[in-house]
Coordinates of C-alpha atoms in Angstrom, one line a residue:
Chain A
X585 CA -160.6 79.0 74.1
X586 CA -159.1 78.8 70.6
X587 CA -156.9 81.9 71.1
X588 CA -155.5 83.8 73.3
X589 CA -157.7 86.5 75.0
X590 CA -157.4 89.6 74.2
X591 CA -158.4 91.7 77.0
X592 CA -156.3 94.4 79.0
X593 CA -153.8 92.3 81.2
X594 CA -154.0 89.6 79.5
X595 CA -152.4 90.0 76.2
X596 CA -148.9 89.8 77.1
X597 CA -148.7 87.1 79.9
X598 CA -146.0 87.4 82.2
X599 CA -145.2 91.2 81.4
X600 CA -145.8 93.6 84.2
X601 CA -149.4 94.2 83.3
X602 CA -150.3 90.4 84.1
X603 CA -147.9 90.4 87.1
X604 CA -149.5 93.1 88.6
X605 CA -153.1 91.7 88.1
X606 CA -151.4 88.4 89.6
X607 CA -150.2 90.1 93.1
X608 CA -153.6 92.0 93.0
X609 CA -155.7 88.7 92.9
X610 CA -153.9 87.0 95.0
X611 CA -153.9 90.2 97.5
X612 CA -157.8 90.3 97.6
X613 CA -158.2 86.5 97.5
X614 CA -156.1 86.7 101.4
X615 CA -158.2 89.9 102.4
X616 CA -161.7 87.7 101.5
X617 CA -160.1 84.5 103.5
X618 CA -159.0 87.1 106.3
X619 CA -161.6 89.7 106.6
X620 CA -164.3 88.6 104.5
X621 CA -166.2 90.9 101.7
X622 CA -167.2 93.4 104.3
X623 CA -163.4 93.9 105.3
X624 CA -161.9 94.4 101.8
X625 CA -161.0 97.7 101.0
X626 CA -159.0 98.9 97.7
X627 CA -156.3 100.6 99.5
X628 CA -155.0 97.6 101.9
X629 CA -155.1 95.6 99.0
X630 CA -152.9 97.4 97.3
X631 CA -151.0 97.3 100.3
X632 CA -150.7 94.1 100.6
X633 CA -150.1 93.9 96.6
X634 CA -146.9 96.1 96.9
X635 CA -148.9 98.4 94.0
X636 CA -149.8 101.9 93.7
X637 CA -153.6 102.8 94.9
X638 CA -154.1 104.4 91.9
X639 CA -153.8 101.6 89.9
X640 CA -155.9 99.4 91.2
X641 CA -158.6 101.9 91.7
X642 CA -158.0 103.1 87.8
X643 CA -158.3 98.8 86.9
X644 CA -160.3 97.8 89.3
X645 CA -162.5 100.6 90.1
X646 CA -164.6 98.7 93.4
X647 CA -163.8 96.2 95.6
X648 CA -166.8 94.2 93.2
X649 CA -164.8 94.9 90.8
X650 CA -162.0 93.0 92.4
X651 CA -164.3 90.4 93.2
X652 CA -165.6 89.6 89.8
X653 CA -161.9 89.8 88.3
X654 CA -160.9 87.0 91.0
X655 CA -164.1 85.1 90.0
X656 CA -163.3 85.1 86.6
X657 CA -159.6 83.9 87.1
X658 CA -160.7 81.3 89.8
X659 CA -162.9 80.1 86.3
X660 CA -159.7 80.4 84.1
X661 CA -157.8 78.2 86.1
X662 CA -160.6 75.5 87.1
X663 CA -160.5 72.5 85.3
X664 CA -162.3 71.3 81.9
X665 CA -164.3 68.7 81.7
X666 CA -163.9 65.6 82.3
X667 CA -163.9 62.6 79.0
X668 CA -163.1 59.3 80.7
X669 CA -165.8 57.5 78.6
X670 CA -168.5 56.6 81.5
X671 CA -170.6 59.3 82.5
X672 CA -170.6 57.9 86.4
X673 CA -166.8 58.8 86.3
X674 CA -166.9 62.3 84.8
X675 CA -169.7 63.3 86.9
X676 CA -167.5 61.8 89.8
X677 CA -165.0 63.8 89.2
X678 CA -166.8 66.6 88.7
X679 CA -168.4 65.7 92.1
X680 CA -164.7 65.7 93.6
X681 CA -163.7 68.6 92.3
X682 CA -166.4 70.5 94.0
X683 CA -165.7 68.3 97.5
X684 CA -162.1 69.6 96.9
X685 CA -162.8 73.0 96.4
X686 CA -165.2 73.9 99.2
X687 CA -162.9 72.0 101.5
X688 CA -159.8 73.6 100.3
X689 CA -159.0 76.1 103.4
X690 CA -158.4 79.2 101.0
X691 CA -160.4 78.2 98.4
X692 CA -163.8 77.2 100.6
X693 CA -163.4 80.5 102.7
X694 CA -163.1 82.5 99.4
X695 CA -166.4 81.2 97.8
X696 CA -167.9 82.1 101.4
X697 CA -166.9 85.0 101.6
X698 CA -168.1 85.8 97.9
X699 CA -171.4 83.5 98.7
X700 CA -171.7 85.7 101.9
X701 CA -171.2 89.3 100.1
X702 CA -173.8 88.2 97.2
X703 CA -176.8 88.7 99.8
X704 CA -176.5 92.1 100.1
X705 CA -174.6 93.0 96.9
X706 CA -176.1 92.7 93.2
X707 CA -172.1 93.0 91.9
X708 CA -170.8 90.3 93.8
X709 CA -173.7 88.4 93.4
X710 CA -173.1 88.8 89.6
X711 CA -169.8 87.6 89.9
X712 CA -171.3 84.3 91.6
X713 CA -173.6 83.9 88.6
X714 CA -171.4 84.7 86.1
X715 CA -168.8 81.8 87.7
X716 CA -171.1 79.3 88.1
X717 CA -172.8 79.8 84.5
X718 CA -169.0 79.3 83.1
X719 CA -168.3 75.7 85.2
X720 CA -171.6 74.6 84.3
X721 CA -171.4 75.0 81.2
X722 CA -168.1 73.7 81.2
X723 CA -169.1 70.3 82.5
X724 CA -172.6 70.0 81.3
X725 CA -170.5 68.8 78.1
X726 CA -170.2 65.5 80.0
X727 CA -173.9 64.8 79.7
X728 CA -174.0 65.8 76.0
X729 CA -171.1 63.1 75.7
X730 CA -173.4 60.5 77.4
X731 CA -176.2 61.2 75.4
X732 CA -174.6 60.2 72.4
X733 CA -173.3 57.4 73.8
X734 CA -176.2 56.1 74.7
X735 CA -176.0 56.5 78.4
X736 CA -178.5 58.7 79.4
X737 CA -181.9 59.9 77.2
X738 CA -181.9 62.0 74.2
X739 CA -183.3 65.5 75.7
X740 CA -181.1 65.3 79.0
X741 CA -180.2 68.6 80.4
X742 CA -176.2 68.4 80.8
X743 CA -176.7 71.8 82.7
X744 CA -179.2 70.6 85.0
X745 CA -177.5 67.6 86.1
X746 CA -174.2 69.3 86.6
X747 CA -176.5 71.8 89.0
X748 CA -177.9 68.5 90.5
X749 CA -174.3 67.0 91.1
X750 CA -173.2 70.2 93.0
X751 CA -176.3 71.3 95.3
X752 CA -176.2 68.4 98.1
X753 CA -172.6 69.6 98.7
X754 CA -173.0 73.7 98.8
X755 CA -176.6 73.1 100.2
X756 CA -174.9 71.4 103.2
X757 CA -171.5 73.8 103.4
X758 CA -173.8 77.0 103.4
X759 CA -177.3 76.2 104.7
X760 CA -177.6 73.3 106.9
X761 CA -173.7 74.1 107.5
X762 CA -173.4 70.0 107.6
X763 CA -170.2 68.1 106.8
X764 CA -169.6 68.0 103.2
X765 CA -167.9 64.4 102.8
X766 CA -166.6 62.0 100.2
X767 CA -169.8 60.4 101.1
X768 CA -171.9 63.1 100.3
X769 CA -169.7 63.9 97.0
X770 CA -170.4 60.1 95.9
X771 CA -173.7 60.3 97.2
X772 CA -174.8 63.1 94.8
X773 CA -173.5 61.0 91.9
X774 CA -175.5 57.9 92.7
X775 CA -178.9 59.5 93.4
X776 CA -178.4 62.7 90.5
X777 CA -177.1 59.4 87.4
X778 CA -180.4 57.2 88.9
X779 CA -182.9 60.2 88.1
X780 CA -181.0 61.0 84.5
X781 CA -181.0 57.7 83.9
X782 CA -184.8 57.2 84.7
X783 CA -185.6 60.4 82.2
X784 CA -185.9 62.7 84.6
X785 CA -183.4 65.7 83.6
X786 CA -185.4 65.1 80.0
X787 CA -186.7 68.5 79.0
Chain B
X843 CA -194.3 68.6 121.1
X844 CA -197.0 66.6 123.8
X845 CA -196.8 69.4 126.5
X846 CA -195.8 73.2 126.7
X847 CA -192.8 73.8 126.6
X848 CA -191.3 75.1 130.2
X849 CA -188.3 77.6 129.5
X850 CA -188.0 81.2 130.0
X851 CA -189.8 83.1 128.3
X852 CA -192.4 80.3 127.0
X853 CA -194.1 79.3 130.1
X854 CA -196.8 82.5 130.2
X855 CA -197.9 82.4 125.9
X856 CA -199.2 86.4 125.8
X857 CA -197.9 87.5 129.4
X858 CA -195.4 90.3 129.4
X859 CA -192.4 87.6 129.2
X860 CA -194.0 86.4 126.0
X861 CA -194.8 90.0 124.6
X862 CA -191.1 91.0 125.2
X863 CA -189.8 88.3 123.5
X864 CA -192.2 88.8 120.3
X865 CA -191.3 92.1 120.0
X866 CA -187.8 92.0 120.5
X867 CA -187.7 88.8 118.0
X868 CA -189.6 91.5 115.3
X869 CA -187.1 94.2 116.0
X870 CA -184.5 91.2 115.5
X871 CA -185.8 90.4 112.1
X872 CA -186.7 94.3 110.6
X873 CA -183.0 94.8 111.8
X874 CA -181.7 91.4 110.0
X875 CA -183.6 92.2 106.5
X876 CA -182.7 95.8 106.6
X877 CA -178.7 95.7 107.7
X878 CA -177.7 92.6 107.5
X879 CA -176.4 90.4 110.5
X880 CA -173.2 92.7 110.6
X881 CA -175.5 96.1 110.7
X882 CA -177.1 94.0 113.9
X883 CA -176.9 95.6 117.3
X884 CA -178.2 95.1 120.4
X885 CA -179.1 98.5 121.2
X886 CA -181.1 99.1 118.0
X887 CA -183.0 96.0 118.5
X888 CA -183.9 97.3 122.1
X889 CA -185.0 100.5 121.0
X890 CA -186.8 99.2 117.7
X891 CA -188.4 96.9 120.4
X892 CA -189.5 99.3 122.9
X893 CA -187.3 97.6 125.6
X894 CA -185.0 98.5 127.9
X895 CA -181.4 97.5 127.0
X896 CA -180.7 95.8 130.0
X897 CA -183.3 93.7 129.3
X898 CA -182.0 92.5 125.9
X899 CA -178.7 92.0 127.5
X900 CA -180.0 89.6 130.1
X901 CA -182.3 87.8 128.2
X902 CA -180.4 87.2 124.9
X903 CA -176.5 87.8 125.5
X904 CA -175.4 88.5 122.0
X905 CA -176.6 89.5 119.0
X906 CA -175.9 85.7 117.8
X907 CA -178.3 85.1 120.9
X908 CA -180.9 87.1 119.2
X909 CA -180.6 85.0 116.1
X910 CA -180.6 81.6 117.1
X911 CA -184.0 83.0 119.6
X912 CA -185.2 84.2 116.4
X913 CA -184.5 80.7 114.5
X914 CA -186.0 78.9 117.2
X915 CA -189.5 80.7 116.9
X916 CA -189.1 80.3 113.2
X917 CA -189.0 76.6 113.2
X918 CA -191.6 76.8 115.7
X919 CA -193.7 78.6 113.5
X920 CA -192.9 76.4 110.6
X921 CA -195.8 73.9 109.3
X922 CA -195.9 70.6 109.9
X923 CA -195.0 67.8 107.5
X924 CA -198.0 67.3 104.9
X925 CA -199.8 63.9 105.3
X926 CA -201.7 63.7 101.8
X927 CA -201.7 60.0 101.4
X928 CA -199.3 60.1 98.5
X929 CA -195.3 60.6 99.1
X930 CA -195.5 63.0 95.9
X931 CA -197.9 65.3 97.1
X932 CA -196.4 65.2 100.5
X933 CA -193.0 66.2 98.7
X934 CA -194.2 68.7 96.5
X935 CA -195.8 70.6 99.2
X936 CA -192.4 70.3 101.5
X937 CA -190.8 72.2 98.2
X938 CA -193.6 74.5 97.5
X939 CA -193.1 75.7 101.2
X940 CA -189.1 76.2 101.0
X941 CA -190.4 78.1 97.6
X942 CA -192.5 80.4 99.3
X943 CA -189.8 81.3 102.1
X944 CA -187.0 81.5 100.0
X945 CA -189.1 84.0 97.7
X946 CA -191.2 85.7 100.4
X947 CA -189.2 89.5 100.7
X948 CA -188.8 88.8 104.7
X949 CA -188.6 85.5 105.5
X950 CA -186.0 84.8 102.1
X951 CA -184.3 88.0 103.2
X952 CA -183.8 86.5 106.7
X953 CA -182.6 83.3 106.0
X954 CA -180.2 85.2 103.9
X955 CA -178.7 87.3 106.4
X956 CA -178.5 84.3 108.8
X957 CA -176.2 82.3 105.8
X958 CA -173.8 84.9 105.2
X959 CA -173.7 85.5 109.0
X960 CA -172.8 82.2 109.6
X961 CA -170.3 81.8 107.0
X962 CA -167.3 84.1 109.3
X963 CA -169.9 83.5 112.6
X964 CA -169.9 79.7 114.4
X965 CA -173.0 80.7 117.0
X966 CA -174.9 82.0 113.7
X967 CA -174.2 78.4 111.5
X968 CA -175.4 76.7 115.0
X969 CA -178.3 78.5 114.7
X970 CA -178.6 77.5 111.7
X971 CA -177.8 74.4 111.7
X972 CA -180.5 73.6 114.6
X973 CA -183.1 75.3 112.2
X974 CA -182.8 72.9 109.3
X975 CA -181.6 69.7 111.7
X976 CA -185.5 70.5 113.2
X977 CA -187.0 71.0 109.8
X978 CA -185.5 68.2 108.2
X979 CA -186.6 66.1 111.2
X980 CA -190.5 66.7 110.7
X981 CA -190.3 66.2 107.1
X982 CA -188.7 63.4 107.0
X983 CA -191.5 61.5 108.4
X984 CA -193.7 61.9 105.2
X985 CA -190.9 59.1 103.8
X986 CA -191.2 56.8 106.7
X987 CA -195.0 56.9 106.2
X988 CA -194.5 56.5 102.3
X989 CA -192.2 53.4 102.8
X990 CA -194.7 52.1 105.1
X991 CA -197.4 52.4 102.7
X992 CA -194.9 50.7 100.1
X993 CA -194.8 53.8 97.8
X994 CA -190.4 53.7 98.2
X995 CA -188.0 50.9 98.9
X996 CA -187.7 49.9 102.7
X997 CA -184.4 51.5 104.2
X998 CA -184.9 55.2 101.9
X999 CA -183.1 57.8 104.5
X1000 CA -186.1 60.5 104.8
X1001 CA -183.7 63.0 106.0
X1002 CA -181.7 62.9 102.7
X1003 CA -184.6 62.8 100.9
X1004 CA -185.7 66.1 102.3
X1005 CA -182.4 67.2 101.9
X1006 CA -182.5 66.4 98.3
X1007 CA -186.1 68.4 97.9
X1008 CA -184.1 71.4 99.1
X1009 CA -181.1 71.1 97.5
X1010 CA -181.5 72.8 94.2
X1011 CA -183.8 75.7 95.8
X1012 CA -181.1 76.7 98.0
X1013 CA -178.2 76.5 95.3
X1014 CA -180.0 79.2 93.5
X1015 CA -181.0 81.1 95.7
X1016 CA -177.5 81.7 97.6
X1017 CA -174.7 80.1 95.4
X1018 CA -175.3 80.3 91.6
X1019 CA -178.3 83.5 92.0
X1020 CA -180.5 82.3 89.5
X1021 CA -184.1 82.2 90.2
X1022 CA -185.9 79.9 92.1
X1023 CA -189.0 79.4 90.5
X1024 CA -192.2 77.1 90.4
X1025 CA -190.7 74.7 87.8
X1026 CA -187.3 74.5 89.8
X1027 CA -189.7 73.4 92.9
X1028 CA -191.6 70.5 90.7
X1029 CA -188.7 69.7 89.1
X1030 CA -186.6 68.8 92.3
X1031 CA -189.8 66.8 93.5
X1032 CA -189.9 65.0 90.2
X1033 CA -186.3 64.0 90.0
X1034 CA -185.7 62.9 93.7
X1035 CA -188.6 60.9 93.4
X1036 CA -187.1 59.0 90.4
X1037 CA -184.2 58.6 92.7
X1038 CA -185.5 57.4 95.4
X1039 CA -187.9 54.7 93.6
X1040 CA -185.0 53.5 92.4
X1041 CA -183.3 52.8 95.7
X1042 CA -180.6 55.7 95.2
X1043 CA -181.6 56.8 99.2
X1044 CA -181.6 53.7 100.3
X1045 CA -178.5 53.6 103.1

């Protein structure tokens, strides 16, 4: 972003406002990892947060409404794209960063436990989709940065083949619930870079 | 399978063993797509079935037992790999078939409840993970057939190759909640074909 955001909480970093929203997040991120979406409720994370009920129910309103706040900072603080020069190594790392991420202990249980509430809850599953549309978007510019170098065709979809990079790895942590491996990580870069670079992301 | 199978429950197809278990396995899926694996109980699914408690208890244990039963005759109902004569066709009618479950309201509802279940439930990602190990296994054969007919490279893993048809469905559907539509389904055909005719599943 080009300036500072505006929105409540986070217009004067590091005042009470943001550290309140900091112990909050943090407070429902350990209730996910601990109890899952079905165990969070608004009162023991306030608890936990050492802050008044009343305030997080006045900011927060829902527990989805804690959820989609902790989704959207989990976004803030993932990392930008990758610009190394060679599409293989930005989508590798992009490919990494995933591996790291679901098998991060805190990390992989929160996005279960969001995954997990999503099936039977349009909010959280909102959340989801609003968190994955941000990263995507984020690193699809890695494509666009190929294309003009000549790396892959003129009409790839950068968003598709980011999708492409990630799926092997959550396909196998949620569904098949298979190891998800450096292998698989590099895997998903071979295979996903050999059908870009044979025109198949072309749209 | 060459010969009936011979465990409990099995061993008399439409005697009262096998009517118990069908009815029990319904209950076990109304339950699933209306509540969720956490709304599961054993005595609901017994009265729901028509069947005495004890009964359930005995037979199934758990209510994890009732899911990976329910699994099992899923898989069992599942179709067999295609055999077209073409690896495309044969792969685009393994995708159009995860289409259709992921979209049909019960079957995509169950699977569902199964994956969240087994995020926070080890017997439920065992189930599982024995459903899609036996899936994967069956389809995979439509890539041994198309290396032996020379349509991909000798050595292409079928297993990942089915993996790969899957991939992108799933990640919709459960991680990033966007729609899983026709075009997703060719799409994923399309672009692990281009893969694997390049070698990029050769292991």
């Amino acid at each position: 972003m080009d300036q500072p955001s505006r929105s409540a909480g986070t217009v004067r970093p590091g005042g009470r406002t943001a550290r309140v929203r900091a112990a909050v997040l943090e407070a429902t991120q350990d209730e996910l990892v601990e109890r899952g979406f079905h165990g969070l409720t608004m009162d023991q994370v306030a608890a936990r947060a050492g802050v008044g009920k009343t305030t997080v129910y006045r900011r927060w309103g829902s527990t989805t409404g804690l959820v989609a706040d902790l989704m959207n900072e989990l976004a803030n603080q993932s990392s930008d794209h990758a610009d190394t020069g060679s599409v293989e190594e930005d989508l590798r790392a992009n490919a990494l960063a995933v591996l790291d991420a679901v098998n991060d202990g805190r990390l992989g249980a929160t996005f279960q436990a969001v995954i997990a509430a999503a099936t039977c809850d349009e909010q959280a599953a909102q959340a989801l989709r609003a968190f994955y549309s941000r990263r995507i978007e984020e690193w699809a510019k890695v494509v666009d940065l190929a294309v003009r170098r000549g790396e892959l065709p003129e009409g790839t979809d950068g968003a598709e083949v980011i999708r492409a990079i990630s799926a092997p790895l959550y396909y196998r942590l949620v569904v098949t619930r298979e190891p998800v491996t450096r292998v698989v990580a590099e895997r998903s870069v071979t295979r996903t870079l050999a059908a870009a670079r044979a025109g198949a992301f072309v749209v």
